[in-house]
Amino acid sequence: MPAARKDQIAMIVYAPALAGNDDRPLAVVHAMERAHPGLRIGLMISDEGQLIPLPDRDAFVARESSRGEMPPLRSTDNDFRVSVTGWGIPAGLCPGGRAQFEFHVALPLSVDGIAAAAILLEAVAETGRAFWGHATPVSAAVDIAHQTKNRPDDLKPRPRGLPVIKSPGAMRSPEIPHRLGWLNYWSDAAARTIGFPDPARDAELLSRSRRTATGGWVVRLTEAPLDLDDPAHLDALKRAYERFPEIGGRSTPPVSG
């Protein structure tokens, strides 16, 4: 799948690993098409970047997912290019030592893409039975990804004064979001783990949030797509990290008993 570009919104959804004849990859494709009428995901992206039509897409995706894979797919509309793929992450690299499957979606950072981002994030996350996920313009997502401290001897300051967050494998539970983004999907379990919502403290976030059918939340950090060159947006991101110290494994739960 081609690398994400700065004129795109990158979406990543973190879900339990595929098991057996798991139909979630195909179900995610169907959910995306239902969520955005007119979207048709009918092309495969080859290793060389060529677009290959899929006359029987559903059978192809089902066959690949039975092997624990999700091929890189793209929409047939050149004016609204949406791609989706996914892959498994081994237990040793995942929070709590529990293997995961990541769904990756790319949308254009355009009027249409911005309008569709929240509903597509919800569709992918809910259908994929995700722990959490986010959709963020690539330029901001790069700096946010660089918050992660992957080695004990990594003492470099994080970009833009953002807090240091643990690597995923060092976190205790997959229900704890690893980082924030522009649009955040938190499952019911994830929201309860980080303490969202608190009506007294989260009034502003709640004004830009909606509950999902499974009890999760889609939380919009800023009204416009997150732009860390905008001081107000950077401040909003920092305030959200302060509000939710559990995100990124930055707090240690009290010992009970």
GROMACS .gro file of C-alpha atoms in nm:
model
  257
    1MET     CA    1   0.000   0.000   0.000
    2PRO     CA    2   0.150   0.340  -0.093
    3ALA     CA    3   0.278   0.555   0.191
    4ALA     CA    4   0.031   0.808   0.326
    5ARG     CA    5   0.071   1.161   0.190
    6LYS     CA    6   0.033   1.498   0.358
    7ASP     CA    7  -0.284   1.565   0.159
    8GLN     CA    8  -0.452   1.269   0.328
    9ILE     CA    9  -0.626   1.180   0.652
   10ALA     CA   10  -0.473   0.867   0.804
   11MET     CA   11  -0.705   0.640   1.000
   12ILE     CA   12  -0.584   0.352   1.216
   13VAL     CA   13  -0.814   0.126   1.415
   14TYR     CA   14  -0.679  -0.120   1.671
   15ALA     CA   15  -0.879  -0.440   1.714
   16PRO     CA   16  -0.840  -0.795   1.847
   17ALA     CA   17  -0.641  -1.031   1.627
   18LEU     CA   18  -0.824  -1.220   1.355
   19ALA     CA   19  -0.917  -1.574   1.452
   20GLY     CA   20  -1.026  -1.868   1.238
   21ASN     CA   21  -1.275  -1.773   0.967
   22ASP     CA   22  -1.296  -1.417   1.092
   23ASP     CA   23  -1.517  -1.212   0.862
   24ARG     CA   24  -1.429  -0.869   0.997
   25PRO     CA   25  -1.217  -0.750   0.700
   26LEU     CA   26  -1.503  -0.804   0.456
   27ALA     CA   27  -1.756  -0.669   0.707
   28VAL     CA   28  -1.545  -0.352   0.740
   29VAL     CA   29  -1.549  -0.301   0.362
   30HIS     CA   30  -1.928  -0.342   0.356
   31ALA     CA   31  -1.967  -0.104   0.653
   32MET     CA   32  -1.760   0.165   0.483
   33GLU     CA   33  -1.974   0.144   0.170
   34ARG     CA   34  -2.296   0.164   0.373
   35ALA     CA   35  -2.165   0.459   0.574
   36HIS     CA   36  -2.076   0.663   0.266
   37PRO     CA   37  -2.331   0.611  -0.015
   38GLY     CA   38  -2.160   0.601  -0.351
   39LEU     CA   39  -1.834   0.463  -0.213
   40ARG     CA   40  -1.734   0.146  -0.397
   41ILE     CA   41  -1.418  -0.035  -0.290
   42GLY     CA   42  -1.348  -0.252  -0.591
   43LEU     CA   43  -0.976  -0.231  -0.673
   44MET     CA   44  -0.670  -0.401  -0.529
   45ILE     CA   45  -0.340  -0.213  -0.506
   46SER     CA   46  -0.056  -0.438  -0.625
   47ASP     CA   47   0.293  -0.441  -0.475
   48GLU     CA   48   0.397  -0.222  -0.768
   49GLY     CA   49   0.118   0.027  -0.701
   50GLN     CA   50  -0.099  -0.085  -0.992
   51LEU     CA   51  -0.478  -0.089  -0.957
   52ILE     CA   52  -0.633  -0.428  -1.031
   53PRO     CA   53  -1.013  -0.459  -1.072
   54LEU     CA   54  -1.176  -0.724  -0.853
   55PRO     CA   55  -1.478  -0.879  -1.032
   56ASP     CA   56  -1.559  -1.089  -0.722
   57ARG     CA   57  -1.424  -0.868  -0.448
   58ASP     CA   58  -1.615  -1.030  -0.163
   59ALA     CA   59  -1.483  -1.379  -0.238
   60PHE     CA   60  -1.131  -1.242  -0.276
   61VAL     CA   61  -1.136  -1.053   0.056
   62ALA     CA   62  -1.295  -1.350   0.237
   63ARG     CA   63  -1.026  -1.581   0.103
   64GLU     CA   64  -0.745  -1.348   0.209
   65SER     CA   65  -0.893  -1.288   0.555
   66SER     CA   66  -0.914  -1.665   0.613
   67ARG     CA   67  -0.533  -1.648   0.597
   68GLY     CA   68  -0.527  -1.368   0.853
   69GLU     CA   69  -0.463  -1.095   0.596
   70MET     CA   70  -0.645  -0.801   0.446
   71PRO     CA   71  -0.523  -0.697   0.100
   72PRO     CA   72  -0.473  -0.328   0.013
   73LEU     CA   73  -0.795  -0.211  -0.149
   74ARG     CA   74  -0.903   0.116  -0.307
   75SER     CA   75  -1.219   0.287  -0.418
   76THR     CA   76  -1.309   0.289  -0.786
   77ASP     CA   77  -1.373   0.666  -0.784
   78ASN     CA   78  -1.064   0.866  -0.880
   79ASP     CA   79  -1.226   1.182  -0.745
   80PHE     CA   80  -1.267   1.034  -0.395
   81ARG     CA   81  -0.977   0.799  -0.339
   82VAL     CA   82  -1.025   0.589  -0.027
   83SER     CA   83  -0.795   0.298   0.054
   84VAL     CA   84  -0.821   0.032   0.322
   85THR     CA   85  -0.596  -0.253   0.430
   86GLY     CA   86  -0.498  -0.432   0.748
   87TRP     CA   87  -0.243  -0.658   0.910
   88GLY     CA   88  -0.179  -0.846   1.230
   89ILE     CA   89   0.063  -0.735   1.501
   90PRO     CA   90   0.229  -1.007   1.713
   91ALA     CA   91   0.153  -1.028   2.083
   92GLY     CA   92   0.503  -0.923   2.190
   93LEU     CA   93   0.459  -0.581   2.031
   94CYS     CA   94   0.108  -0.519   2.166
   95PRO     CA   95  -0.032  -0.387   2.495
   96GLY     CA   96  -0.080  -0.653   2.757
   97GLY     CA   97   0.085  -0.910   2.530
   98ARG     CA   98  -0.239  -0.956   2.333
   99ALA     CA   99  -0.201  -0.980   1.956
  100GLN     CA  100  -0.394  -0.723   1.754
  101PHE     CA  101  -0.516  -0.653   1.404
  102GLU     CA  102  -0.482  -0.300   1.265
  103PHE     CA  103  -0.716  -0.157   1.002
  104HIS     CA  104  -0.558   0.127   0.803
  105VAL     CA  105  -0.767   0.368   0.595
  106ALA     CA  106  -0.656   0.671   0.394
  107LEU     CA  107  -0.894   0.951   0.292
  108PRO     CA  108  -0.829   1.268   0.093
  109LEU     CA  109  -0.783   1.579   0.306
  110SER     CA  110  -1.058   1.746   0.105
  111VAL     CA  111  -1.407   1.876   0.172
  112ASP     CA  112  -1.550   1.531   0.097
  113GLY     CA  113  -1.287   1.345   0.299
  114ILE     CA  114  -1.325   1.573   0.601
  115ALA     CA  115  -1.703   1.532   0.590
  116ALA     CA  116  -1.678   1.152   0.569
  117ALA     CA  117  -1.400   1.094   0.822
  118ALA     CA  118  -1.607   1.060   1.141
  119ILE     CA  119  -1.870   0.830   0.995
  120LEU     CA  120  -1.607   0.609   0.831
  121LEU     CA  121  -1.402   0.592   1.151
  122GLU     CA  122  -1.712   0.481   1.339
  123ALA     CA  123  -1.800   0.225   1.072
  124VAL     CA  124  -1.453   0.067   1.066
  125ALA     CA  125  -1.409   0.070   1.444
  126GLU     CA  126  -1.752  -0.065   1.534
  127THR     CA  127  -1.749  -0.336   1.267
  128GLY     CA  128  -1.390  -0.429   1.347
  129ARG     CA  129  -1.481  -0.455   1.719
  130ALA     CA  130  -1.197  -0.217   1.792
  131PHE     CA  131  -1.049  -0.116   2.124
  132TRP     CA  132  -0.977   0.234   1.996
  133GLY     CA  133  -0.875   0.423   1.685
  134HIS     CA  134  -0.817   0.767   1.537
  135ALA     CA  135  -0.834   0.964   1.213
  136THR     CA  136  -0.578   1.244   1.181
  137PRO     CA  137  -0.431   1.452   0.898
  138VAL     CA  138  -0.097   1.297   0.808
  139SER     CA  139   0.108   1.608   0.889
  140ALA     CA  140  -0.020   1.607   1.250
  141ALA     CA  141  -0.015   1.227   1.280
  142VAL     CA  142   0.360   1.221   1.209
  143ASP     CA  143   0.442   1.448   1.504
  144ILE     CA  144   0.200   1.257   1.730
  145ALA     CA  145   0.360   0.925   1.636
  146HIS     CA  146   0.700   1.069   1.732
  147GLN     CA  147   0.580   1.109   2.091
  148THR     CA  148   0.647   0.738   2.141
  149LYS     CA  149   0.954   0.639   2.341
  150ASN     CA  150   1.061   0.303   2.203
  151ARG     CA  151   1.394   0.268   2.390
  152PRO     CA  152   1.497   0.354   2.749
  153ASP     CA  153   1.796   0.552   2.620
  154ASP     CA  154   1.579   0.768   2.392
  155LEU     CA  155   1.604   1.103   2.569
  156LYS     CA  156   1.519   1.325   2.273
  157PRO     CA  157   1.252   1.586   2.346
  158ARG     CA  158   0.920   1.509   2.184
  159PRO     CA  159   0.803   1.736   1.899
  160ARG     CA  160   0.616   2.056   1.989
  161GLY     CA  161   0.644   1.996   2.361
  162LEU     CA  162   0.406   1.700   2.351
  163PRO     CA  163   0.430   1.442   2.631
  164VAL     CA  164   0.632   1.123   2.604
  165ILE     CA  165   0.417   0.813   2.557
  166LYS     CA  166   0.514   0.449   2.602
  167SER     CA  167   0.561   0.209   2.316
  168PRO     CA  168   0.251  -0.009   2.263
  169GLY     CA  169   0.426  -0.323   2.388
  170ALA     CA  170   0.507  -0.151   2.718
  171MET     CA  171   0.144  -0.065   2.791
  172ARG     CA  172  -0.062  -0.282   3.026
  173SER     CA  173  -0.390  -0.308   2.833
  174PRO     CA  174  -0.518  -0.276   2.475
  175GLU     CA  175  -0.819  -0.083   2.608
  176ILE     CA  176  -0.590   0.212   2.685
  177PRO     CA  177  -0.551   0.434   2.374
  178HIS     CA  178  -0.189   0.471   2.275
  179ARG     CA  179  -0.226   0.833   2.161
  180LEU     CA  180  -0.468   1.104   2.064
  181GLY     CA  181  -0.572   1.216   1.718
  182TRP     CA  182  -0.808   1.459   1.551
  183LEU     CA  183  -1.105   1.218   1.557
  184ASN     CA  184  -1.083   0.961   1.833
  185TYR     CA  185  -1.280   0.638   1.858
  186TRP     CA  186  -1.294   0.497   2.210
  187SER     CA  187  -1.483   0.174   2.271
  188ASP     CA  188  -1.702   0.161   2.579
  189ALA     CA  189  -1.422  -0.024   2.759
  190ALA     CA  190  -1.159   0.229   2.648
  191ALA     CA  191  -1.375   0.525   2.752
  192ARG     CA  192  -1.434   0.375   3.096
  193THR     CA  193  -1.063   0.300   3.133
  194ILE     CA  194  -0.958   0.660   3.071
  195GLY     CA  195  -1.254   0.810   3.261
  196PHE     CA  196  -1.454   0.961   2.975
  197PRO     CA  197  -1.694   1.127   2.995
  198ASP     CA  198  -1.693   1.334   3.311
  199PRO     CA  199  -1.980   1.582   3.253
  200ALA     CA  200  -1.813   1.847   3.468
  201ARG     CA  201  -1.471   1.824   3.302
  202ASP     CA  202  -1.557   1.720   2.948
  203ALA     CA  203  -1.831   1.961   2.847
  204GLU     CA  204  -1.629   2.101   2.556
  205LEU     CA  205  -1.530   1.758   2.424
  206LEU     CA  206  -1.884   1.629   2.470
  207SER     CA  207  -2.011   1.911   2.249
  208ARG     CA  208  -1.807   1.754   1.967
  209SER     CA  209  -1.872   1.389   2.053
  210ARG     CA  210  -2.131   1.128   1.979
  211ARG     CA  211  -2.215   0.790   2.129
  212THR     CA  212  -2.206   0.485   1.905
  213ALA     CA  213  -2.444   0.192   1.887
  214THR     CA  214  -2.215  -0.027   2.100
  215GLY     CA  215  -2.164   0.235   2.371
  216GLY     CA  216  -1.837   0.369   2.236
  217TRP     CA  217  -1.759   0.730   2.149
  218VAL     CA  218  -1.635   0.930   1.851
  219VAL     CA  219  -1.465   1.236   1.997
  220ARG     CA  220  -1.358   1.528   1.777
  221LEU     CA  221  -1.064   1.711   1.932
  222THR     CA  222  -1.095   2.025   1.718
  223GLU     CA  223  -1.373   2.135   1.485
  224ALA     CA  224  -1.141   2.171   1.184
  225PRO     CA  225  -0.888   1.898   1.100
  226LEU     CA  226  -0.602   1.901   1.350
  227ASP     CA  227  -0.322   2.137   1.241
  228LEU     CA  228  -0.035   2.154   1.489
  229ASP     CA  229   0.093   2.475   1.328
  230ASP     CA  230  -0.222   2.636   1.470
  231PRO     CA  231  -0.146   2.731   1.835
  232ALA     CA  232  -0.509   2.677   1.935
  233HIS     CA  233  -0.504   2.323   1.794
  234LEU     CA  234  -0.172   2.240   1.961
  235ASP     CA  235  -0.310   2.371   2.289
  236ALA     CA  236  -0.622   2.157   2.250
  237LEU     CA  237  -0.409   1.847   2.198
  238LYS     CA  238  -0.193   1.922   2.503
  239ARG     CA  239  -0.500   1.990   2.719
  240ALA     CA  240  -0.651   1.657   2.615
  241TYR     CA  241  -0.333   1.476   2.716
  242GLU     CA  242  -0.345   1.654   3.052
  243ARG     CA  243  -0.709   1.553   3.095
  244PHE     CA  244  -0.643   1.185   3.016
  245PRO     CA  245  -0.306   1.085   3.167
  246GLU     CA  246  -0.386   0.718   3.108
  247ILE     CA  247  -0.354   0.770   2.732
  248GLY     CA  248  -0.010   0.659   2.621
  249GLY     CA  249   0.051   0.469   2.944
  250ARG     CA  250   0.159   0.784   3.127
  251SER     CA  251  -0.010   0.702   3.459
  252THR     CA  252   0.019   0.409   3.694
  253PRO     CA  253  -0.307   0.279   3.840
  254PRO     CA  254  -0.327   0.265   4.219
  255VAL     CA  255  -0.263  -0.074   4.378
  256SER     CA  256  -0.586  -0.211   4.522
  257GLY     CA  257  -0.620  -0.402   4.846
   0.00000   0.00000   0.00000
